[in-house]
PDB file of C-alpha atoms and ligand atoms in Angstrom:
ATOM      1  CA  UNK A   1     135.273  92.008-103.570  1.00  0.00           C
ATOM      2  CA  UNK A   2     136.315  95.649-103.852  1.00  0.00           C
ATOM      3  CA  UNK A   3     135.204  96.418-100.273  1.00  0.00           C
ATOM      4  CA  UNK A   4     137.322  93.603 -98.789  1.00  0.00           C
ATOM      5  CA  UNK A   5     140.456  95.453 -97.790  1.00  0.00           C
ATOM      6  CA  UNK A   6     141.304  93.891 -94.508  1.00  0.00           C
ATOM      7  CA  UNK A   7     143.495  94.572 -92.523  1.00  0.00           C
ATOM      8  CA  UNK A   8     142.639  98.098 -93.742  1.00  0.00           C
ATOM      9  CA  UNK A   9     139.312  99.723 -93.007  1.00  0.00           C
ATOM     10  CA  UNK A  10     137.387 102.453 -94.704  1.00  0.00           C
ATOM     11  CA  UNK A  11     135.871 104.583 -91.959  1.00  0.00           C
ATOM     12  CA  UNK A  12     132.979 106.624 -93.444  1.00  0.00           C
ATOM     13  CA  UNK A  13     131.972 108.335 -90.221  1.00  0.00           C
ATOM     14  CA  UNK A  14     131.731 112.111 -90.722  1.00  0.00           C
ATOM     15  CA  UNK A  15     134.135 114.253 -88.753  1.00  0.00           C
ATOM     16  CA  UNK A  16     135.846 117.606 -88.965  1.00  0.00           C
ATOM     17  CA  UNK A  17     139.349 116.599 -89.988  1.00  0.00           C
ATOM     18  CA  UNK A  18     142.152 119.137 -90.467  1.00  0.00           C
ATOM     19  CA  UNK A  19     144.176 118.300 -93.592  1.00  0.00           C
ATOM     20  CA  UNK A  20     147.925 117.574 -93.314  1.00  0.00           C
ATOM     21  CA  UNK A  21     150.311 118.150 -96.220  1.00  0.00           C
ATOM     22  CA  UNK A  22     150.972 114.374 -96.603  1.00  0.00           C
ATOM     23  CA  UNK A  23     147.315 113.381 -96.740  1.00  0.00           C
ATOM     24  CA  UNK A  24     145.897 111.897 -99.975  1.00  0.00           C
ATOM     25  CA  UNK A  25     143.535 114.117-101.939  1.00  0.00           C
ATOM     26  CA  UNK A  26     141.193 113.324-104.814  1.00  0.00           C
ATOM     27  CA  UNK A  27     140.173 115.721-107.474  1.00  0.00           C
ATOM     28  CA  UNK A  28     138.215 114.850-110.541  1.00  0.00           C
ATOM     29  CA  UNK A  29     137.410 115.922-114.116  1.00  0.00           C
ATOM     30  CA  UNK A  30     134.041 114.287-114.615  1.00  0.00           C
ATOM     31  CA  UNK A  31     134.723 110.741-113.341  1.00  0.00           C
ATOM     32  CA  UNK A  32     138.467 110.914-114.019  1.00  0.00           C
ATOM     33  CA  UNK A  33     140.589 111.241-110.876  1.00  0.00           C
ATOM     34  CA  UNK A  34     143.958 113.027-110.856  1.00  0.00           C
ATOM     35  CA  UNK A  35     146.829 110.516-110.715  1.00  0.00           C
ATOM     36  CA  UNK A  36     150.619 110.735-110.665  1.00  0.00           C
ATOM     37  CA  UNK A  37     151.731 108.556-113.612  1.00  0.00           C
ATOM     38  CA  UNK A  38     155.037 106.771-113.540  1.00  0.00           C
ATOM     39  CA  UNK A  39     155.493 104.199-116.222  1.00  0.00           C
ATOM     40  CA  UNK A  40     153.610 101.074-115.131  1.00  0.00           C
ATOM     41  CA  UNK A  41     152.838 102.529-111.694  1.00  0.00           C
ATOM     42  CA  UNK A  42     150.154 104.989-110.773  1.00  0.00           C
ATOM     43  CA  UNK A  43     149.936 106.897-107.506  1.00  0.00           C
ATOM     44  CA  UNK A  44     147.425 109.047-105.733  1.00  0.00           C
ATOM     45  CA  UNK A  45     148.519 112.621-105.130  1.00  0.00           C
ATOM     46  CA  UNK A  46     148.877 114.232-101.722  1.00  0.00           C
ATOM     47  CA  UNK A  47     148.348 117.941-101.041  1.00  0.00           C
ATOM     48  CA  UNK A  48     152.073 118.531-101.681  1.00  0.00           C
ATOM     49  CA  UNK A  49     151.735 117.251-105.237  1.00  0.00           C
ATOM     50  CA  UNK A  50     149.008 119.618-106.239  1.00  0.00           C
ATOM     51  CA  UNK A  51     149.606 122.985-107.947  1.00  0.00           C
ATOM     52  CA  UNK A  52     150.213 125.515-105.189  1.00  0.00           C
ATOM     53  CA  UNK A  53     151.015 122.735-102.759  1.00  0.00           C
ATOM     54  CA  UNK A  54     149.480 122.374 -99.319  1.00  0.00           C
ATOM     55  CA  UNK A  55     149.094 126.051 -98.501  1.00  0.00           C
ATOM     56  CA  UNK A  56     147.059 126.908-101.605  1.00  0.00           C
ATOM     57  CA  UNK A  57     144.807 123.927-101.280  1.00  0.00           C
ATOM     58  CA  UNK A  58     144.212 123.110 -97.579  1.00  0.00           C
ATOM     59  CA  UNK A  59     141.319 125.578 -97.159  1.00  0.00           C
ATOM     60  CA  UNK A  60     139.437 124.120-100.173  1.00  0.00           C
ATOM     61  CA  UNK A  61     139.666 120.473 -98.885  1.00  0.00           C
ATOM     62  CA  UNK A  62     136.476 118.550 -98.214  1.00  0.00           C
ATOM     63  CA  UNK A  63     136.826 115.595 -95.842  1.00  0.00           C
ATOM     64  CA  UNK A  64     135.732 112.372 -97.435  1.00  0.00           C
ATOM     65  CA  UNK A  65     136.532 109.443 -95.081  1.00  0.00           C
ATOM     66  CA  UNK A  66     139.493 107.802 -93.436  1.00  0.00           C
ATOM     67  CA  UNK A  67     141.510 104.761 -94.438  1.00  0.00           C
ATOM     68  CA  UNK A  68     142.572 103.323 -91.061  1.00  0.00           C
ATOM     69  CA  UNK A  69     143.496 106.533 -89.186  1.00  0.00           C
ATOM     70  CA  UNK A  70     144.483 108.533 -92.287  1.00  0.00           C
ATOM     71  CA  UNK A  71     141.986 111.113 -93.472  1.00  0.00           C
ATOM     72  CA  UNK A  72     141.335 111.318 -97.200  1.00  0.00           C
ATOM     73  CA  UNK A  73     140.163 114.607 -98.840  1.00  0.00           C
ATOM     74  CA  UNK A  74     138.523 115.944-101.963  1.00  0.00           C
ATOM     75  CA  UNK A  75     138.941 119.154-103.851  1.00  0.00           C
ATOM     76  CA  UNK A  76     136.019 119.922-106.111  1.00  0.00           C
ATOM     77  CA  UNK A  77     136.764 120.765-109.718  1.00  0.00           C
ATOM     78  CA  UNK A  78     135.386 124.336-109.279  1.00  0.00           C
ATOM     79  CA  UNK A  79     137.943 124.907-106.464  1.00  0.00           C
ATOM     80  CA  UNK A  80     140.905 123.391-108.262  1.00  0.00           C
ATOM     81  CA  UNK A  81     143.297 125.907-109.771  1.00  0.00           C
ATOM     82  CA  UNK A  82     146.701 125.899-111.478  1.00  0.00           C
ATOM     83  CA  UNK A  83     148.495 123.743-113.964  1.00  0.00           C
ATOM     84  CA  UNK A  84     149.308 120.132-112.992  1.00  0.00           C
ATOM     85  CA  UNK A  85     152.804 118.760-113.190  1.00  0.00           C
ATOM     86  CA  UNK A  86     153.845 116.978-116.382  1.00  0.00           C
ATOM     87  CA  UNK A  87     153.742 113.573-114.707  1.00  0.00           C
ATOM     88  CA  UNK A  88     150.120 114.055-113.546  1.00  0.00           C
ATOM     89  CA  UNK A  89     147.000 113.208-115.443  1.00  0.00           C
ATOM     90  CA  UNK A  90     143.234 113.026-115.055  1.00  0.00           C
ATOM     91  CA  UNK A  91     142.653 109.435-116.205  1.00  0.00           C
ATOM     92  CA  UNK A  92     140.028 106.689-116.130  1.00  0.00           C
ATOM     93  CA  UNK A  93     138.896 105.565-112.727  1.00  0.00           C
ATOM     94  CA  UNK A  94     139.799 101.938-113.617  1.00  0.00           C
ATOM     95  CA  UNK A  95     143.510 103.008-113.473  1.00  0.00           C
ATOM     96  CA  UNK A  96     143.166 102.516-109.691  1.00  0.00           C
ATOM     97  CA  UNK A  97     143.628  98.790-110.300  1.00  0.00           C
ATOM     98  CA  UNK A  98     147.238  99.626-111.184  1.00  0.00           C
ATOM     99  CA  UNK A  99     147.911 101.004-107.781  1.00  0.00           C
ATOM    100  CA  UNK A 100     149.422  98.360-105.484  1.00  0.00           C
ATOM    101  CA  UNK A 101     147.732  99.403-102.292  1.00  0.00           C
ATOM    102  CA  UNK A 102     144.576  97.222-102.160  1.00  0.00           C
ATOM    103  CA  UNK A 103     142.407  99.848-100.428  1.00  0.00           C
ATOM    104  CA  UNK A 104     142.688 102.350-103.259  1.00  0.00           C
ATOM    105  CA  UNK A 105     139.933 101.037-105.565  1.00  0.00           C
ATOM    106  CA  UNK A 106     137.140 101.207-102.960  1.00  0.00           C
ATOM    107  CA  UNK A 107     138.498 104.572-101.781  1.00  0.00           C
ATOM    108  CA  UNK A 108     138.510 105.945-105.378  1.00  0.00           C
ATOM    109  CA  UNK A 109     135.055 104.620-106.257  1.00  0.00           C
ATOM    110  CA  UNK A 110     133.653 106.057-103.008  1.00  0.00           C
ATOM    111  CA  UNK A 111     135.401 109.377-103.644  1.00  0.00           C
ATOM    112  CA  UNK A 112     133.908 109.404-107.099  1.00  0.00           C
ATOM    113  CA  UNK A 113     130.434 108.868-105.712  1.00  0.00           C
ATOM    114  CA  UNK A 114     130.763 111.692-103.185  1.00  0.00           C
ATOM    115  CA  UNK A 115     132.367 114.013-105.699  1.00  0.00           C
ATOM    116  CA  UNK A 116     129.568 113.475-108.180  1.00  0.00           C
ATOM    117  CA  UNK A 117     127.015 114.148-105.418  1.00  0.00           C
ATOM    118  CA  UNK A 118     128.708 117.292-104.165  1.00  0.00           C
ATOM    119  CA  UNK A 119     128.990 118.593-107.744  1.00  0.00           C
ATOM    120  CA  UNK A 120     125.298 117.987-108.284  1.00  0.00           C
ATOM    121  CA  UNK A 121     124.254 119.647-105.062  1.00  0.00           C
ATOM    122  CA  UNK A 122     126.112 122.984-105.316  1.00  0.00           C
ATOM    123  CA  UNK A 123     122.620 124.570-105.496  1.00  0.00           C
ATOM    124  CA  UNK A 124     119.535 123.905-103.302  1.00  0.00           C
ATOM    125  CA  UNK A 125     116.995 121.714-105.132  1.00  0.00           C
ATOM    126  CA  UNK A 126     114.110 123.727-103.454  1.00  0.00           C
ATOM    127  CA  UNK A 127     114.996 127.345-103.907  1.00  0.00           C
ATOM    128  CA  UNK A 128     118.100 127.379-106.125  1.00  0.00           C
ATOM    129  CA  UNK A 129     120.417 129.128-103.560  1.00  0.00           C
ATOM    130  CA  UNK A 130     124.069 128.082-103.242  1.00  0.00           C
ATOM    131  CA  UNK A 131     124.393 125.450-100.526  1.00  0.00           C
ATOM    132  CA  UNK A 132     127.042 125.249 -97.818  1.00  0.00           C
ATOM    133  CA  UNK A 133     128.747 122.256 -96.195  1.00  0.00           C
ATOM    134  CA  UNK A 134     127.236 121.092 -92.907  1.00  0.00           C
ATOM    135  CA  UNK A 135     129.541 121.291 -89.864  1.00  0.00           C
ATOM    136  CA  UNK A 136     127.978 118.340 -88.146  1.00  0.00           C
ATOM    137  CA  UNK A 137     127.211 115.671 -90.778  1.00  0.00           C
ATOM    138  CA  UNK A 138     127.848 114.692 -94.370  1.00  0.00           C
ATOM    139  CA  UNK A 139     125.281 117.010 -95.981  1.00  0.00           C
ATOM    140  CA  UNK A 140     124.790 120.200 -97.977  1.00  0.00           C
ATOM    141  CA  UNK A 141     122.586 122.764 -96.290  1.00  0.00           C
ATOM    142  CA  UNK A 142     120.644 125.651 -97.866  1.00  0.00           C
ATOM    143  CA  UNK A 143     121.230 128.847 -95.890  1.00  0.00           C
ATOM    144  CA  UNK A 144     118.052 130.414 -97.361  1.00  0.00           C
ATOM    145  CA  UNK A 145     115.330 127.838 -96.890  1.00  0.00           C
ATOM    146  CA  UNK A 146     117.020 125.346 -94.537  1.00  0.00           C
ATOM    147  CA  UNK A 147     116.736 122.412 -96.911  1.00  0.00           C
ATOM    148  CA  UNK A 148     119.254 119.617 -96.015  1.00  0.00           C
ATOM    149  CA  UNK A 149     120.533 117.381 -98.786  1.00  0.00           C
ATOM    150  CA  UNK A 150     122.123 114.023 -97.954  1.00  0.00           C
ATOM    151  CA  UNK A 151     124.288 111.820-100.258  1.00  0.00           C
ATOM    152  CA  UNK A 152     122.124 109.741-102.623  1.00  0.00           C
ATOM    153  CA  UNK A 153     122.688 106.056-103.079  1.00  0.00           C
ATOM    154  CA  UNK A 154     120.879 104.284-105.800  1.00  0.00           C
ATOM    155  CA  UNK A 155     120.002 100.614-105.135  1.00  0.00           C
ATOM    156  CA  UNK A 156     120.720  98.059-107.903  1.00  0.00           C
ATOM    157  CA  UNK A 157     119.809  94.367-107.999  1.00  0.00           C
ATOM    158  CA  UNK A 158     122.074  91.686-109.510  1.00  0.00           C
ATOM    159  CA  UNK A 159     120.371  88.483-110.548  1.00  0.00           C
ATOM    160  CA  UNK A 160     122.110  85.077-110.824  1.00  0.00           C
ATOM    161  CA  UNK A 161     119.480  82.822-112.429  1.00  0.00           C
ATOM    162  CA  UNK A 162     120.149  79.133-112.111  1.00  0.00           C
ATOM    163  CA  UNK A 163     118.556  76.040-113.692  1.00  0.00           C
ATOM    164  CA  UNK A 164     120.136  72.976-112.040  1.00  0.00           C
ATOM    165  CA  UNK A 165     123.734  72.946-113.219  1.00  0.00           C
ATOM    166  CA  UNK A 166     123.359  75.955-115.491  1.00  0.00           C
ATOM    167  CA  UNK A 167     123.715  79.693-114.864  1.00  0.00           C
ATOM    168  CA  UNK A 168     122.227  82.365-117.180  1.00  0.00           C
ATOM    169  CA  UNK A 169     125.147  84.526-118.329  1.00  0.00           C
ATOM    170  CA  UNK A 170     124.937  87.737-120.334  1.00  0.00           C
ATOM    171  CA  UNK A 171     127.033  90.298-122.127  1.00  0.00           C
ATOM    172  CA  UNK A 172     126.105  93.969-121.952  1.00  0.00           C
ATOM    173  CA  UNK A 173     125.490  96.117-124.961  1.00  0.00           C
ATOM    174  CA  UNK A 174     127.512  99.345-125.367  1.00  0.00           C
ATOM    175  CA  UNK A 175     129.773  99.171-122.261  1.00  0.00           C
ATOM    176  CA  UNK A 176     133.533  99.022-121.987  1.00  0.00           C
ATOM    177  CA  UNK A 177     133.237  95.837-119.853  1.00  0.00           C
ATOM    178  CA  UNK A 178     133.002  92.884-122.316  1.00  0.00           C
ATOM    179  CA  UNK A 179     133.227  89.996-119.884  1.00  0.00           C
ATOM    180  CA  UNK A 180     130.552  87.636-118.626  1.00  0.00           C
ATOM    181  CA  UNK A 181     127.840  89.475-116.734  1.00  0.00           C
ATOM    182  CA  UNK A 182     124.625  88.776-114.862  1.00  0.00           C
ATOM    183  CA  UNK A 183     121.289  90.612-115.118  1.00  0.00           C
ATOM    184  CA  UNK A 184     121.331  93.939-113.225  1.00  0.00           C
ATOM    185  CA  UNK A 185     119.198  97.036-112.955  1.00  0.00           C
ATOM    186  CA  UNK A 186     118.227  99.977-110.742  1.00  0.00           C
ATOM    187  CA  UNK A 187     115.414  99.510-108.295  1.00  0.00           C
ATOM    188  CA  UNK A 188     112.305 101.591-109.155  1.00  0.00           C
ATOM    189  CA  UNK A 189     110.433 103.715-106.598  1.00  0.00           C
ATOM    190  CA  UNK A 190     107.734 101.752-104.894  1.00  0.00           C
ATOM    191  CA  UNK A 191     109.024  98.205-105.465  1.00  0.00           C
ATOM    192  CA  UNK A 192     110.831  95.718-103.243  1.00  0.00           C
ATOM    193  CA  UNK A 193     114.204  94.317-104.169  1.00  0.00           C
ATOM    194  CA  UNK A 194     112.464  90.977-104.975  1.00  0.00           C
ATOM    195  CA  UNK A 195     109.992  92.765-107.241  1.00  0.00           C
ATOM    196  CA  UNK A 196     112.900  94.597-108.931  1.00  0.00           C
ATOM    197  CA  UNK A 197     114.470  91.135-109.496  1.00  0.00           C
ATOM    198  CA  UNK A 198     111.365  89.768-111.181  1.00  0.00           C
ATOM    199  CA  UNK A 199     110.829  92.907-113.274  1.00  0.00           C
ATOM    200  CA  UNK A 200     114.414  93.235-114.470  1.00  0.00           C
ATOM    201  CA  UNK A 201     114.715  89.576-115.353  1.00  0.00           C
ATOM    202  CA  UNK A 202     111.386  89.683-117.271  1.00  0.00           C
ATOM    203  CA  UNK A 203     112.385  92.931-119.024  1.00  0.00           C
ATOM    204  CA  UNK A 204     115.885  91.809-120.047  1.00  0.00           C
ATOM    205  CA  UNK A 205     115.398  88.156-120.929  1.00  0.00           C
ATOM    206  CA  UNK A 206     111.680  87.341-120.613  1.00  0.00           C
ATOM    207  CA  UNK A 207     112.060  84.607-117.945  1.00  0.00           C
ATOM    208  CA  UNK A 208     110.178  83.905-114.772  1.00  0.00           C
ATOM    209  CA  UNK A 209     112.078  83.253-111.539  1.00  0.00           C
ATOM    210  CA  UNK A 210     111.291  81.840-108.098  1.00  0.00           C
ATOM    211  CA  UNK A 211     112.885  81.292-104.708  1.00  0.00           C
ATOM    212  CA  UNK A 212     114.872  84.508-104.698  1.00  0.00           C
ATOM    213  CA  UNK A 213     117.703  84.217-102.122  1.00  0.00           C
ATOM    214  CA  UNK A 214     119.903  87.057-100.910  1.00  0.00           C
ATOM    215  CA  UNK A 215     123.675  86.654-101.630  1.00  0.00           C
ATOM    216  CA  UNK A 216     125.359  89.807-100.457  1.00  0.00           C
ATOM    217  CA  UNK A 217     125.934  93.451-101.336  1.00  0.00           C
ATOM    218  CA  UNK A 218     128.617  95.713-102.690  1.00  0.00           C
ATOM    219  CA  UNK A 219     129.017  99.537-102.710  1.00  0.00           C
ATOM    220  CA  UNK A 220     129.670 100.601-106.269  1.00  0.00           C
ATOM    221  CA  UNK A 221     130.634 104.287-106.461  1.00  0.00           C
ATOM    222  CA  UNK A 222     131.166 104.138-110.167  1.00  0.00           C
ATOM    223  CA  UNK A 223     127.351 104.316-110.593  1.00  0.00           C
ATOM    224  CA  UNK A 224     126.457 105.970-107.271  1.00  0.00           C
ATOM    225  CA  UNK A 225     124.956 102.710-106.206  1.00  0.00           C
ATOM    226  CA  UNK A 226     124.725  99.850-103.742  1.00  0.00           C
ATOM    227  CA  UNK A 227     124.372  96.476-105.501  1.00  0.00           C
ATOM    228  CA  UNK A 228     122.268  93.750-103.817  1.00  0.00           C
ATOM    229  CA  UNK A 229     123.056  90.353-105.336  1.00  0.00           C
ATOM    230  CA  UNK A 230     120.516  87.442-105.346  1.00  0.00           C
ATOM    231  CA  UNK A 231     120.397  83.910-106.649  1.00  0.00           C
ATOM    232  CA  UNK A 232     117.001  82.693-108.035  1.00  0.00           C
ATOM    233  CA  UNK A 233     115.737  79.600-109.775  1.00  0.00           C
ATOM    234  CA  UNK A 234     114.297  79.556-113.219  1.00  0.00           C
ATOM    235  CA  UNK A 235     110.509  79.130-113.115  1.00  0.00           C
ATOM    236  CA  UNK A 236     109.088  77.563-116.280  1.00  0.00           C
ATOM    237  CA  UNK A 237     110.536  77.780-119.829  1.00  0.00           C
ATOM    238  CA  UNK A 238     114.263  78.371-120.277  1.00  0.00           C
ATOM    239  CA  UNK A 239     113.771  80.053-123.664  1.00  0.00           C
ATOM    240  CA  UNK A 240     114.924  83.610-123.255  1.00  0.00           C
ATOM    241  CA  UNK A 241     114.551  86.664-125.536  1.00  0.00           C
ATOM    242  CA  UNK A 242     116.972  89.508-125.222  1.00  0.00           C
ATOM    243  CA  UNK A 243     116.308  93.131-124.637  1.00  0.00           C
ATOM    244  CA  UNK A 244     118.898  94.209-127.193  1.00  0.00           C
ATOM    245  CA  UNK A 245     119.150  97.755-125.827  1.00  0.00           C
ATOM    246  CA  UNK A 246     120.594  96.224-122.644  1.00  0.00           C
ATOM    247  CA  UNK A 247     122.123  92.920-123.721  1.00  0.00           C
ATOM    248  CA  UNK A 248     124.312  91.838-126.606  1.00  0.00           C
ATOM    249  CA  UNK A 249     124.130  88.152-125.837  1.00  0.00           C
ATOM    250  CA  UNK A 250     123.025  85.567-123.283  1.00  0.00           C
ATOM    251  CA  UNK A 251     123.643  81.805-122.757  1.00  0.00           C
ATOM    252  CA  UNK A 252     122.977  79.057-120.248  1.00  0.00           C
ATOM    253  CA  UNK A 253     126.484  77.947-119.146  1.00  0.00           C
ATOM    254  CA  UNK A 254     127.176  74.831-117.069  1.00  0.00           C
ATOM    255  CA  UNK A 255     129.516  74.974-114.073  1.00  0.00           C
ATOM    256  CA  UNK A 256     132.197  73.303-116.211  1.00  0.00           C
ATOM    257  CA  UNK A 257     131.763  75.860-119.023  1.00  0.00           C
ATOM    258  CA  UNK A 258     132.235  78.809-116.754  1.00  0.00           C
ATOM    259  CA  UNK A 259     135.722  80.364-116.793  1.00  0.00           C
ATOM    260  CA  UNK A 260     137.629  80.532-113.458  1.00  0.00           C
ATOM    261  CA  UNK A 261     137.478  83.780-111.536  1.00  0.00           C
ATOM    262  CA  UNK A 262     138.875  86.641-113.616  1.00  0.00           C
ATOM    263  CA  UNK A 263     138.702  89.406-111.031  1.00  0.00           C
ATOM    264  CA  UNK A 264     138.282  89.575-107.353  1.00  0.00           C
ATOM    265  CA  UNK A 265     136.677  92.989-107.383  1.00  0.00           C
ATOM    266  CA  UNK A 266     133.058  92.687-108.394  1.00  0.00           C
ATOM    267  CA  UNK A 267     130.064  90.975-106.805  1.00  0.00           C
ATOM    268  CA  UNK A 268     129.256  89.621-110.281  1.00  0.00           C
ATOM    269  CA  UNK A 269     132.552  87.784-110.421  1.00  0.00           C
ATOM    270  CA  UNK A 270     132.064  86.503-106.864  1.00  0.00           C
ATOM    271  CA  UNK A 271     128.604  85.168-107.585  1.00  0.00           C
ATOM    272  CA  UNK A 272     129.679  83.478-110.859  1.00  0.00           C
ATOM    273  CA  UNK A 273     132.676  81.908-109.068  1.00  0.00           C
ATOM    274  CA  UNK A 274     130.573  80.622-106.125  1.00  0.00           C
ATOM    275  CA  UNK A 275     128.181  79.042-108.653  1.00  0.00           C
ATOM    276  CA  UNK A 276     131.102  77.483-110.578  1.00  0.00           C
ATOM    277  CA  UNK A 277     132.458  75.977-107.344  1.00  0.00           C
ATOM    278  CA  UNK A 278     129.044  74.425-106.525  1.00  0.00           C
ATOM    279  CA  UNK A 279     128.181  76.630-103.556  1.00  0.00           C
ATOM    280  CA  UNK A 280     124.743  77.530-105.076  1.00  0.00           C
TER     281      UNK A 280
HETATM  282 ZN1   ZN B   1     116.932 126.409-100.449  1.00  0.00          ZN
END
């Protein structure tokens, strides 16, 4: 999965890191990071690649996390100035899959998550004053009222519903991803993950489930979320009805009918593959 980057490690502990000219730096336009484009290859920029170079950018850098011992930084869009070089481009986040270093996708997704949160918390949610960066933790602090805002992570459940040798597979409506999917949805306030499973499955396909078993989890910075995956058995009728605002199609597929693993990035693909191989 995207977070499996051994022997590398993403160290998310907050620290006061001084940027160096050769450190990688993310900057975004919306959810599009700045890349150096080179034919089939894509690279992440360092401070030296940015307009104005290291000197013009080092004081604007926000520490994100480290990959192994190397700190990685962010420059917020409001602090980014100058024209980018002709071989640089703000492009879709998914371009990170064209970068050969295996740690880049989880780093870029997590950078996107933090960038989105920092952009949304420029002002205090209580009194509207401009917030400042905390010196001691990953937080934005209001100098007027003392309100402290921490990064927000939205929990999502992912449901693999099985009926003997069959798995309920879906296709999403209106998303760029057109492959096989499972049922997924954000957890609502006041419910458990298991209740979110039952509600989402009922809402999206009208089925009852039982014996909900935890599978694993995955940080997914594309949607500011943490995805918790579960297997569950069908309980009762297998006749589904689609919520067509969410799903374009659904089908019960046997293990033999499931295609082999198409990506090794998502928890969805990992769950489908483990079912195909008979592990669940
Ligand atoms: Zn305030």
